[in-house]
PDB file of C-alpha atoms and ligand atoms in Angstrom:
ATOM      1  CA  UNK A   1     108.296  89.134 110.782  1.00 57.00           C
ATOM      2  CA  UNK A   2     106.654  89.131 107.618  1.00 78.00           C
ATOM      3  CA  UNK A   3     103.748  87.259 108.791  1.00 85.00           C
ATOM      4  CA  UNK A   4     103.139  88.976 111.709  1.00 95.00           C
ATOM      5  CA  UNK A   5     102.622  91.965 109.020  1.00 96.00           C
ATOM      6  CA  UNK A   6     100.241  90.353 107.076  1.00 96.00           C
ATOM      7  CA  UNK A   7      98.359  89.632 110.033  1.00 96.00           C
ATOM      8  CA  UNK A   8      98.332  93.086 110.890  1.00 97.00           C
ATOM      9  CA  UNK A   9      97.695  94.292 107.671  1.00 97.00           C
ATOM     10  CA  UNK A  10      94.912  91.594 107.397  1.00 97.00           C
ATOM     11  CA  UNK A  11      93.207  92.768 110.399  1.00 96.00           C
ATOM     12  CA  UNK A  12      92.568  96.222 108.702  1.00 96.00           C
ATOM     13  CA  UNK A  13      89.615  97.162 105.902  1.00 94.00           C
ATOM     14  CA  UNK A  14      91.224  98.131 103.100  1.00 96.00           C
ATOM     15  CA  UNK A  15      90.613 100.990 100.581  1.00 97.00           C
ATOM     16  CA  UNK A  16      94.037 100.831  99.128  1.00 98.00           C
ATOM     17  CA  UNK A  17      96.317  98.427  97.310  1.00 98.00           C
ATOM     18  CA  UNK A  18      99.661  98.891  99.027  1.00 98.00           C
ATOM     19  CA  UNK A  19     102.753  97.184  98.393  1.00 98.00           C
ATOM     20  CA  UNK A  20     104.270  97.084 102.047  1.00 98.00           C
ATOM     21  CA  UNK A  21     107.275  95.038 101.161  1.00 96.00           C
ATOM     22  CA  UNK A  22     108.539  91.616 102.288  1.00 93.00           C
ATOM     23  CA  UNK A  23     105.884  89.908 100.098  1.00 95.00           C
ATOM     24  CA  UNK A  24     102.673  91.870 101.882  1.00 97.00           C
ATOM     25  CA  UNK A  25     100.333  93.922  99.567  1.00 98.00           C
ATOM     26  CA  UNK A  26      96.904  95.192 101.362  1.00 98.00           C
ATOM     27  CA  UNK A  27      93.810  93.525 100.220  1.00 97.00           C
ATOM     28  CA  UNK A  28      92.278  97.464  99.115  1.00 97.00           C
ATOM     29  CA  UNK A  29      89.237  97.189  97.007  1.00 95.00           C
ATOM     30  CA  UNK A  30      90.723  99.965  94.894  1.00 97.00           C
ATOM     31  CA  UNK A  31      93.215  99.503  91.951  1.00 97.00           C
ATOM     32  CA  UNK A  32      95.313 101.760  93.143  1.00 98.00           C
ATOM     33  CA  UNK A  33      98.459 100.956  91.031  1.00 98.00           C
ATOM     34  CA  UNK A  34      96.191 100.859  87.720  1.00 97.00           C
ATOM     35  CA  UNK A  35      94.871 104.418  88.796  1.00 98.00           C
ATOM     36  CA  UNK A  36      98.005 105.365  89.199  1.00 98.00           C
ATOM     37  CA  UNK A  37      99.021 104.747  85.883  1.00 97.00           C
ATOM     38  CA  UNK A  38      96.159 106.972  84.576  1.00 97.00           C
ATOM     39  CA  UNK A  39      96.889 109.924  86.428  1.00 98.00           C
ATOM     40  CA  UNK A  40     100.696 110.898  84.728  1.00 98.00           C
ATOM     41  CA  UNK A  41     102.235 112.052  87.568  1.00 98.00           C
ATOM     42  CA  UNK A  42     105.574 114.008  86.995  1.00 97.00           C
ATOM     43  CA  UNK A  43     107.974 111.205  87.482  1.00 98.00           C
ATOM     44  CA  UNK A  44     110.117 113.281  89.336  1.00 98.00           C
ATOM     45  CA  UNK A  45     108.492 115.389  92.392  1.00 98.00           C
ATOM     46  CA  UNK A  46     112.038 116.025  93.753  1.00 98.00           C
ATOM     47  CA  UNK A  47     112.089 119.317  96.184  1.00 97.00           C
ATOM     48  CA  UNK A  48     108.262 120.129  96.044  1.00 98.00           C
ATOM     49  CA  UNK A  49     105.839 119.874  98.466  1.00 98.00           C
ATOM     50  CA  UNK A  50     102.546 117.673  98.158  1.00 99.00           C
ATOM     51  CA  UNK A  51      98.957 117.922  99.374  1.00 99.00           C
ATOM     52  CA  UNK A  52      97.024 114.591  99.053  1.00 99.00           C
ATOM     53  CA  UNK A  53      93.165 115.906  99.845  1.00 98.00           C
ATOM     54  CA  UNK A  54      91.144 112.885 101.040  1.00 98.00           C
ATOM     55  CA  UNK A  55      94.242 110.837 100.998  1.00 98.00           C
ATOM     56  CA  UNK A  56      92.433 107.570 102.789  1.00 98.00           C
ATOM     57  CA  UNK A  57      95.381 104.811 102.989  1.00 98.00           C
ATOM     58  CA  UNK A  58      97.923 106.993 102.093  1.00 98.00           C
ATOM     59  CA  UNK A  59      99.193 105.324  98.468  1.00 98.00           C
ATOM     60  CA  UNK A  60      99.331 108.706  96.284  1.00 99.00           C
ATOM     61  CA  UNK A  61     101.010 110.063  99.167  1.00 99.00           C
ATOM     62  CA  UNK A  62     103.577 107.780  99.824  1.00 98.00           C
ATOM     63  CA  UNK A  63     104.146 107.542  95.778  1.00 98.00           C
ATOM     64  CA  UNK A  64     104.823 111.301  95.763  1.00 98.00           C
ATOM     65  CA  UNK A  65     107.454 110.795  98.442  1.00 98.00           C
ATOM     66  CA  UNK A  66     108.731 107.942  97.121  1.00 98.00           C
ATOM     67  CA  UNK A  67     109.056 110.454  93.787  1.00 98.00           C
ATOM     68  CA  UNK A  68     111.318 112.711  96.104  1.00 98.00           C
ATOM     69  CA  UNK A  69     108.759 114.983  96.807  1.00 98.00           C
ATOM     70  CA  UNK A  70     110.531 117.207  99.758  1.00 98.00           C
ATOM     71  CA  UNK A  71     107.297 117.599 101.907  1.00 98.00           C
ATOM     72  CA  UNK A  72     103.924 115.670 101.769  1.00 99.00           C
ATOM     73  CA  UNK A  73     100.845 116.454 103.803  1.00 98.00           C
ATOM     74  CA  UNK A  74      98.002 113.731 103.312  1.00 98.00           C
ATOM     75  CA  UNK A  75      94.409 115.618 104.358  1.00 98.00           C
ATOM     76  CA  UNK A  76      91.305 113.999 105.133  1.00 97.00           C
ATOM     77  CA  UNK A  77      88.433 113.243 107.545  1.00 93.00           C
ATOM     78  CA  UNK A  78      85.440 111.390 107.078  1.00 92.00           C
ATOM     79  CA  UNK A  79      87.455 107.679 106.350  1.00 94.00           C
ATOM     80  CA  UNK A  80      89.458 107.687 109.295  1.00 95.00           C
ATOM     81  CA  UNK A  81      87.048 108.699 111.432  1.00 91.00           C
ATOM     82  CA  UNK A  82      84.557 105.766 110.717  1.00 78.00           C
ATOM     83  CA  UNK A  83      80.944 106.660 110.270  1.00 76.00           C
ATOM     84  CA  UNK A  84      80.800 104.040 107.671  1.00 74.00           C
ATOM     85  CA  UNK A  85      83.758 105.016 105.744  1.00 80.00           C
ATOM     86  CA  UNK A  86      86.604 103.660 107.181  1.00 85.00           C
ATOM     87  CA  UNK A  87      89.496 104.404 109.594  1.00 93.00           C
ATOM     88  CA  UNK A  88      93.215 105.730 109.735  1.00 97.00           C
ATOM     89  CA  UNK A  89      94.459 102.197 110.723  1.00 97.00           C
ATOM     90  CA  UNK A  90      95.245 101.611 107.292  1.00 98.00           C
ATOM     91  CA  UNK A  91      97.301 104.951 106.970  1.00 98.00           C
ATOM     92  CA  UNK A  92      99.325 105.126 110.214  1.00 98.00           C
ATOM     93  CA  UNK A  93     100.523 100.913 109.274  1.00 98.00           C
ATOM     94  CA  UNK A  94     101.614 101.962 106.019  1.00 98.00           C
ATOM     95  CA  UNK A  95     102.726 104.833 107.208  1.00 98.00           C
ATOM     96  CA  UNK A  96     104.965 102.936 110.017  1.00 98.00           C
ATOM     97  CA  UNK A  97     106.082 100.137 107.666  1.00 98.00           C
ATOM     98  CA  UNK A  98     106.843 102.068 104.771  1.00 98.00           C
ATOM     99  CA  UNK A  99     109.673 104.397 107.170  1.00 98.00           C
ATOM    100  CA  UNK A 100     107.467 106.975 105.629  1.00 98.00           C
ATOM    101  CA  UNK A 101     107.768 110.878 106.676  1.00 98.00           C
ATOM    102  CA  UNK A 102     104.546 111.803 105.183  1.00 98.00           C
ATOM    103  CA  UNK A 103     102.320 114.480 107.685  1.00 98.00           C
ATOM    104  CA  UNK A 104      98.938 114.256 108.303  1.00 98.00           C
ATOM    105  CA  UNK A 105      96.174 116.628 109.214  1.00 98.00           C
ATOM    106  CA  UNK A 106      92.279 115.811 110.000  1.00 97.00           C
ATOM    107  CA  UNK A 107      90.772 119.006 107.814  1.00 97.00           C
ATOM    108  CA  UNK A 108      87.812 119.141 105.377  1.00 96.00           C
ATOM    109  CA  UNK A 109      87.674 120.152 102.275  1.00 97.00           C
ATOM    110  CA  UNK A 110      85.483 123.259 102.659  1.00 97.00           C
ATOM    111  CA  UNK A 111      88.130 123.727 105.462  1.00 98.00           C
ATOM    112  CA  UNK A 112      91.297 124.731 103.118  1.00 98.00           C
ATOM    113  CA  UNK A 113      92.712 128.054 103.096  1.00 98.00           C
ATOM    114  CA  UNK A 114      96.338 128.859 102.973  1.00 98.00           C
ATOM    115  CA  UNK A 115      96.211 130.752 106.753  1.00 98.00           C
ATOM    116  CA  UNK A 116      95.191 127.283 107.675  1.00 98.00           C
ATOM    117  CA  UNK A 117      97.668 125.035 106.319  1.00 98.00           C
ATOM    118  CA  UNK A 118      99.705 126.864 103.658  1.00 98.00           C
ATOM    119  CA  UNK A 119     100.192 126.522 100.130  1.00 98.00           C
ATOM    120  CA  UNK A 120     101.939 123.623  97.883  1.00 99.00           C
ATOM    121  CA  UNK A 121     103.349 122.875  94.939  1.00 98.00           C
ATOM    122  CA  UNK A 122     101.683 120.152  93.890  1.00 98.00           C
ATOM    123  CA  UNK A 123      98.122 119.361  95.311  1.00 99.00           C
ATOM    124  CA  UNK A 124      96.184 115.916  94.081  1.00 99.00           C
ATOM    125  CA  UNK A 125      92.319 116.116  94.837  1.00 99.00           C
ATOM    126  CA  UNK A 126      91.613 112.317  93.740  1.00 98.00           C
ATOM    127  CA  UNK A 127      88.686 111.019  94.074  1.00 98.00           C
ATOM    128  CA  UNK A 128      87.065 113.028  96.271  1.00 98.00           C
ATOM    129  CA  UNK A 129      84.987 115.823  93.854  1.00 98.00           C
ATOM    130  CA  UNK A 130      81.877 114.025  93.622  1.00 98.00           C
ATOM    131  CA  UNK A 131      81.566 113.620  97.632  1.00 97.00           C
ATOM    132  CA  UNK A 132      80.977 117.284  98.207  1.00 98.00           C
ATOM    133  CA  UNK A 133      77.452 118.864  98.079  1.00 98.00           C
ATOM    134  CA  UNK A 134      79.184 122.023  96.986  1.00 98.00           C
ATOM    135  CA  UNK A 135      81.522 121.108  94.164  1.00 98.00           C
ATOM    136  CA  UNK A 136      82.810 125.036  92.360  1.00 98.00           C
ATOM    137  CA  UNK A 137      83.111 126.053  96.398  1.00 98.00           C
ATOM    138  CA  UNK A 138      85.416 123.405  97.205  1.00 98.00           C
ATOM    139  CA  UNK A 139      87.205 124.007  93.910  1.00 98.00           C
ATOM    140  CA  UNK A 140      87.737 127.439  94.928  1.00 98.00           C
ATOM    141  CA  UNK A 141      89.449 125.893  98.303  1.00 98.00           C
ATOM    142  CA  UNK A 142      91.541 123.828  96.594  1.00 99.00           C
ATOM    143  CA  UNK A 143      92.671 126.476  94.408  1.00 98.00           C
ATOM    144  CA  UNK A 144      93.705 128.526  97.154  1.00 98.00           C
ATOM    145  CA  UNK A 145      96.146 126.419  98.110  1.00 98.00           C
ATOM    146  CA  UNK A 146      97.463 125.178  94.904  1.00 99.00           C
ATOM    147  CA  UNK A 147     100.814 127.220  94.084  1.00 98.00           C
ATOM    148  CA  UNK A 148     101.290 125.076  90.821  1.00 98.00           C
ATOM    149  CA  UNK A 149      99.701 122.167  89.494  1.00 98.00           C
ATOM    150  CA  UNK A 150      96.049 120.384  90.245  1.00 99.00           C
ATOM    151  CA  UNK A 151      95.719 116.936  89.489  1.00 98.00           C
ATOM    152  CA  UNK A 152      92.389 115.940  89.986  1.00 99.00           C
ATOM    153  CA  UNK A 153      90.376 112.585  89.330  1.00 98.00           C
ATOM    154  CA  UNK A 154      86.969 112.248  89.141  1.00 98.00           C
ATOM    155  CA  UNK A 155      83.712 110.688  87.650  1.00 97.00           C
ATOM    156  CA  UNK A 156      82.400 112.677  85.464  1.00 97.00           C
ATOM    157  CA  UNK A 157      79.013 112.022  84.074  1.00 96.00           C
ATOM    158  CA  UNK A 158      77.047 113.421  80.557  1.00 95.00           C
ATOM    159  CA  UNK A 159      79.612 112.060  78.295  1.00 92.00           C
ATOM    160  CA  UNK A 160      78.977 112.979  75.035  1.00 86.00           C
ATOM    161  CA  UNK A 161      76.984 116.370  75.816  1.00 90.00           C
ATOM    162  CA  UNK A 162      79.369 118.964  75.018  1.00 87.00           C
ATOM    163  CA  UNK A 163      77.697 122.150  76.658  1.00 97.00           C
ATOM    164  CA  UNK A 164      79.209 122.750  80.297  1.00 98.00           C
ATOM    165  CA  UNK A 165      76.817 120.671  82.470  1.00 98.00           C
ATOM    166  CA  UNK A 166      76.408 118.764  86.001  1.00 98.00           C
ATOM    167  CA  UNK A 167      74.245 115.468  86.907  1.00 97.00           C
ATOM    168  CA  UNK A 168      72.950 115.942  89.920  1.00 98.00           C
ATOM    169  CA  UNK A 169      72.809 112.664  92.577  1.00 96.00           C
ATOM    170  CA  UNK A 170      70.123 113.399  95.414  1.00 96.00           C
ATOM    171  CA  UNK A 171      70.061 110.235  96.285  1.00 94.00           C
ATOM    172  CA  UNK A 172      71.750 106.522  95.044  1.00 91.00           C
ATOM    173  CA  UNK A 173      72.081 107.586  91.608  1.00 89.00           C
ATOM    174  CA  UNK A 174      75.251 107.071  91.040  1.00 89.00           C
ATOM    175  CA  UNK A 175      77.016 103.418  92.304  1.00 87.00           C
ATOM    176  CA  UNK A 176      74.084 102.842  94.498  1.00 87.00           C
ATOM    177  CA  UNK A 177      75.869 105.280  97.197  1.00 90.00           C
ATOM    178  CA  UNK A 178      74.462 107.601  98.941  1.00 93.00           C
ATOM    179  CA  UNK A 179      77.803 109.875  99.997  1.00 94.00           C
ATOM    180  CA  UNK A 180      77.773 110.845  95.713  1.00 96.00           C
ATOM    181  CA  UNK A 181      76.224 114.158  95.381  1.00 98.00           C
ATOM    182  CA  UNK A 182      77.194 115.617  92.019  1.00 98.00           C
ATOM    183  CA  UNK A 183      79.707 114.953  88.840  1.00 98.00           C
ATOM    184  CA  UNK A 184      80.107 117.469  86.205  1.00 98.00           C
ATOM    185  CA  UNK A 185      81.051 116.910  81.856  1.00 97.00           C
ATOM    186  CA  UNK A 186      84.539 117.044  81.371  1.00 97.00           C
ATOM    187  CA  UNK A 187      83.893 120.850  79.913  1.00 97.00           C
ATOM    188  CA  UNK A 188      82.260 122.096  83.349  1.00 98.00           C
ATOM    189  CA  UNK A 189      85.213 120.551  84.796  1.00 98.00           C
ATOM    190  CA  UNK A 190      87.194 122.688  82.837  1.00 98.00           C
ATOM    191  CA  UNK A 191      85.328 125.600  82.752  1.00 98.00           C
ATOM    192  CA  UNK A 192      85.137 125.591  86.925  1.00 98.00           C
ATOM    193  CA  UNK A 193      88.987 124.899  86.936  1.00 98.00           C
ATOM    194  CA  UNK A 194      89.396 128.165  84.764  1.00 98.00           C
ATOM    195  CA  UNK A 195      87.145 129.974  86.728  1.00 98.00           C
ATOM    196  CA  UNK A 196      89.120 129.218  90.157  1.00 98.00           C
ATOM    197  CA  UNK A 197      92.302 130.492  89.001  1.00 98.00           C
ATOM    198  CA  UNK A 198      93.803 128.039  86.832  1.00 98.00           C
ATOM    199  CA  UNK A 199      95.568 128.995  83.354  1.00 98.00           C
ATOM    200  CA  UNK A 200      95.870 125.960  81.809  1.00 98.00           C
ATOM    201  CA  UNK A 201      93.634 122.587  82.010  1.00 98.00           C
ATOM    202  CA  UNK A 202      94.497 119.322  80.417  1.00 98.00           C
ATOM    203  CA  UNK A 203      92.747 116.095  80.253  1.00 98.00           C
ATOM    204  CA  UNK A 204      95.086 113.403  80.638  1.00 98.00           C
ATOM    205  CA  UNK A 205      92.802 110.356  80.287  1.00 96.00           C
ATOM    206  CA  UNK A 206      91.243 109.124  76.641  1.00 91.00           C
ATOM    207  CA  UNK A 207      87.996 109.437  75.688  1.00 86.00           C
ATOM    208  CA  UNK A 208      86.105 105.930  75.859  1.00 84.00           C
ATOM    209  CA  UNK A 209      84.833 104.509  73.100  1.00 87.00           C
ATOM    210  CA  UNK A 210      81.329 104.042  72.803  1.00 89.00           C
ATOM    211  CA  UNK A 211      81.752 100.093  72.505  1.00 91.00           C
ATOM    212  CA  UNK A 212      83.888 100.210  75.910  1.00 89.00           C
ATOM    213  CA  UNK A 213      81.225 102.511  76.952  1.00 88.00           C
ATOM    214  CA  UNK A 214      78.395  99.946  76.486  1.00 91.00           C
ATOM    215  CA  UNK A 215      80.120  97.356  78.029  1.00 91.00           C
ATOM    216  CA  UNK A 216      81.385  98.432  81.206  1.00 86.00           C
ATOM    217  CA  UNK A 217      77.685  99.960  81.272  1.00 89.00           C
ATOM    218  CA  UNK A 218      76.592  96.337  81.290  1.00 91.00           C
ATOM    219  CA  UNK A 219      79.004  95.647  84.038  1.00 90.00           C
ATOM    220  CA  UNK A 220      77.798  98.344  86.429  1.00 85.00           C
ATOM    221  CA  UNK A 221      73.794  96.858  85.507  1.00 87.00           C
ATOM    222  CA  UNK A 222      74.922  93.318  86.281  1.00 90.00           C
ATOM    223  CA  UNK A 223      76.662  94.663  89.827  1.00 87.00           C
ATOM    224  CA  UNK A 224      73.440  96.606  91.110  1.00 82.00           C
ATOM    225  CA  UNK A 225      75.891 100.036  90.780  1.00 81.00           C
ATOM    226  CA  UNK A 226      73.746 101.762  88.119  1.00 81.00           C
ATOM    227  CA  UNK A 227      71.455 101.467  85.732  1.00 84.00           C
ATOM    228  CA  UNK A 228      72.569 101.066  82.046  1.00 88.00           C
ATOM    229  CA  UNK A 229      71.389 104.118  80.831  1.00 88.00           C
ATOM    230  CA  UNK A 230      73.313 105.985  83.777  1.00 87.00           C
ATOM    231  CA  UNK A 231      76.239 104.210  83.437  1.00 87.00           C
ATOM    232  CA  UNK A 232      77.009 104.464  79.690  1.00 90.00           C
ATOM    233  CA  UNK A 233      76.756 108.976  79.900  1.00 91.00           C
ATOM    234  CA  UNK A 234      79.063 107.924  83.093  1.00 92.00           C
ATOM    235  CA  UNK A 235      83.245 107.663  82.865  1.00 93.00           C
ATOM    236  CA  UNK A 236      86.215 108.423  85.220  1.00 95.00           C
ATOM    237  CA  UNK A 237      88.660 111.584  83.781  1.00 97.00           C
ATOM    238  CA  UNK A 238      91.704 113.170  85.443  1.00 98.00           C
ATOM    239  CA  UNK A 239      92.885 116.461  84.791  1.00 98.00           C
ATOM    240  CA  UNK A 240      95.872 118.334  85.374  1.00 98.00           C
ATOM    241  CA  UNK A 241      95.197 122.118  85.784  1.00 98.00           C
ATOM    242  CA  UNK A 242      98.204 124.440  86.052  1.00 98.00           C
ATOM    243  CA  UNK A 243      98.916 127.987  87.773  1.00 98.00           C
ATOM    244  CA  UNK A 244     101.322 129.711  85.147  1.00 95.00           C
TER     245      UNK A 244
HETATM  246  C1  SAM B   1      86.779 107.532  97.031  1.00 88.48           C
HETATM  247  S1  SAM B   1      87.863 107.965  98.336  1.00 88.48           S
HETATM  248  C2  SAM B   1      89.311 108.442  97.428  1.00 88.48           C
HETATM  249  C3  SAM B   1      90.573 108.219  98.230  1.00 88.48           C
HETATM  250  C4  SAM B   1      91.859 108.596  97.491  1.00 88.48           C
HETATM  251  N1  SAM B   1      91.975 110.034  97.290  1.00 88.48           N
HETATM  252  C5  SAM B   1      91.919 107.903  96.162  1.00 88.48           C
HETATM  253  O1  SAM B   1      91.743 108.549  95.120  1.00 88.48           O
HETATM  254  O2  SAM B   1      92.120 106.694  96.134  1.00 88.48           O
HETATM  255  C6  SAM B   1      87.214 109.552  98.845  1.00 88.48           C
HETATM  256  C7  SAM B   1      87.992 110.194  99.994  1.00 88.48           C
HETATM  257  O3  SAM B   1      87.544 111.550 100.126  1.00 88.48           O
HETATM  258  C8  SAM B   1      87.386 111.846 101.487  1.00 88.48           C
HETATM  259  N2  SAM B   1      86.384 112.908 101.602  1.00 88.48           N
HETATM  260  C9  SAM B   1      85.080 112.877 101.283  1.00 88.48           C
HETATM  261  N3  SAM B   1      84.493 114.057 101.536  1.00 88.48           N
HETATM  262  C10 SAM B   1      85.473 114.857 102.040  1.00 88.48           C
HETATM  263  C11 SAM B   1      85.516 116.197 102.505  1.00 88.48           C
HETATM  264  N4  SAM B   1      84.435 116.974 102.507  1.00 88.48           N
HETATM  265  N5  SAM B   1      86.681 116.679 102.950  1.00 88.48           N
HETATM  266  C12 SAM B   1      87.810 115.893 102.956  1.00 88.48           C
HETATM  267  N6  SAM B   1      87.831 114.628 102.508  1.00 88.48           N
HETATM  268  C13 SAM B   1      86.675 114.118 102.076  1.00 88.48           C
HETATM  269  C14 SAM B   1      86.945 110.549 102.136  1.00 88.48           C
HETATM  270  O4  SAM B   1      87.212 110.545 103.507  1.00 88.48           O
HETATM  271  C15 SAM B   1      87.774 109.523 101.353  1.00 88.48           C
HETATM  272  O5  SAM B   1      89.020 109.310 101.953  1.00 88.48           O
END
């Protein structure tokens, strides 16, 4: 039984690391468990209902359910319909083998309105900022269906300028890949999640030092992601913004 899951599971490009049980975890090439652990979810999501934009695999959504979360909806498009990205195999396994009740709807981000699929509680918007050409519209979007609380990871990029700013990617600029368009200073991201509607905005993640700065810099030289100068103004922050 359990082997005839791995094989399965083995048969499927990962993005996510996902525990399926009996001994199988997916082969992701994301940390997802470690990112987890930066973004301090609630530990209890019992009764609300949870929008995972660009939700890939599945594993925030399936956390927030496993939280108690009384509805999730995982959203995306562009990795499980291929075109380089990926597919929904990954999802619908998990999905299957985790018992999970988790919906799922094919919508873009510059899609979201609440006519079109409602509002929730909680919304996560993970990992998906820097993807989209048009980065304060979609914010606006994902505002509109946020009832509560945003939690939103990112890169963000001009660490250490303090003015409200945005680094601009019009082509590989950022980890050699061409689907990057833009990442904004931790105080644009603040300032843009004020301006969409949110009260309150709170980084949750530390600031780097400059030493850890320097040497993941090094890391991302010796990889062919970035150059070092790129990569040492460059960090990954998550926020959690809140409707009051
Ligand atoms: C880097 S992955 C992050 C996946 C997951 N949210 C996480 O944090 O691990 C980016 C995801 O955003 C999705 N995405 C990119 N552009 C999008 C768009 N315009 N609308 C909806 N999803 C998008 C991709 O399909 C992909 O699943």
């Amino acid at each position: 039984m359990s082997s005839d899951l791995q094989a399965r599971a083995d048969a499927i490009r990962w993005y996510h690391t996902i525990d399926l049980g009996n001994g199988v975890v997916t082969k992701g090439i994301d940390d997802s468990p470690y990112r987890l652990a930066r973004l301090d979810l609630p530990a209890s999501l019992a009764g609300a209902s949870v929008l995972d934009i660009g939700a890939w695999d599945g594993f925030f959504s399936f956390e927030a359910e496993r939280r108690g979360a009384a509805r999730v909806v995982s959203a995306d498009y562009y990795s499980w319909h291929g075109g380089g990205w990926g597919s929904k195999a990954g999802f619908d396994l998990a999905r299957r083998t985790l018992g999970s009740k988790v919906e799922d709807i094919d919508i873009d981000v510059m899609d979201l309105s609440p006519e079109r699929i409602g509002t929730f509680d909680v919304v996560f918007f993970l990992g998906v900022l820097y993807h989209l050409r048009h980065p304060l519209l979609a914010l606006e979007r994902v505002a509109s269906v946020t009832r509560q609380l945003l939690i939103l990871e990112t890169v963000v990029d001009l660490v250490g300028i303090h003015r409200p700013a945005m680094a601009f990617y019009p082509a590989r600029e950022l980890n050699n890949d061409p689907t990057n368009w833009w990442a904004p200073n931790v105080s644009a991201l603040h300032g843009m999640l004020r301006d969409v509607g949110f009260d309150r905005v709170r980084t949750v993640t530390p600031t780097p030092a400059v030493w850890y700065r320097a040497a993941r810099a090094l890391s991302h030289k010796l990889r062919g992601k970035n150059s070092l100068h790129d990569a040492f103004h460059q960090d990954r922050a998550v926020v959690h913004a809140v409707k009051t």
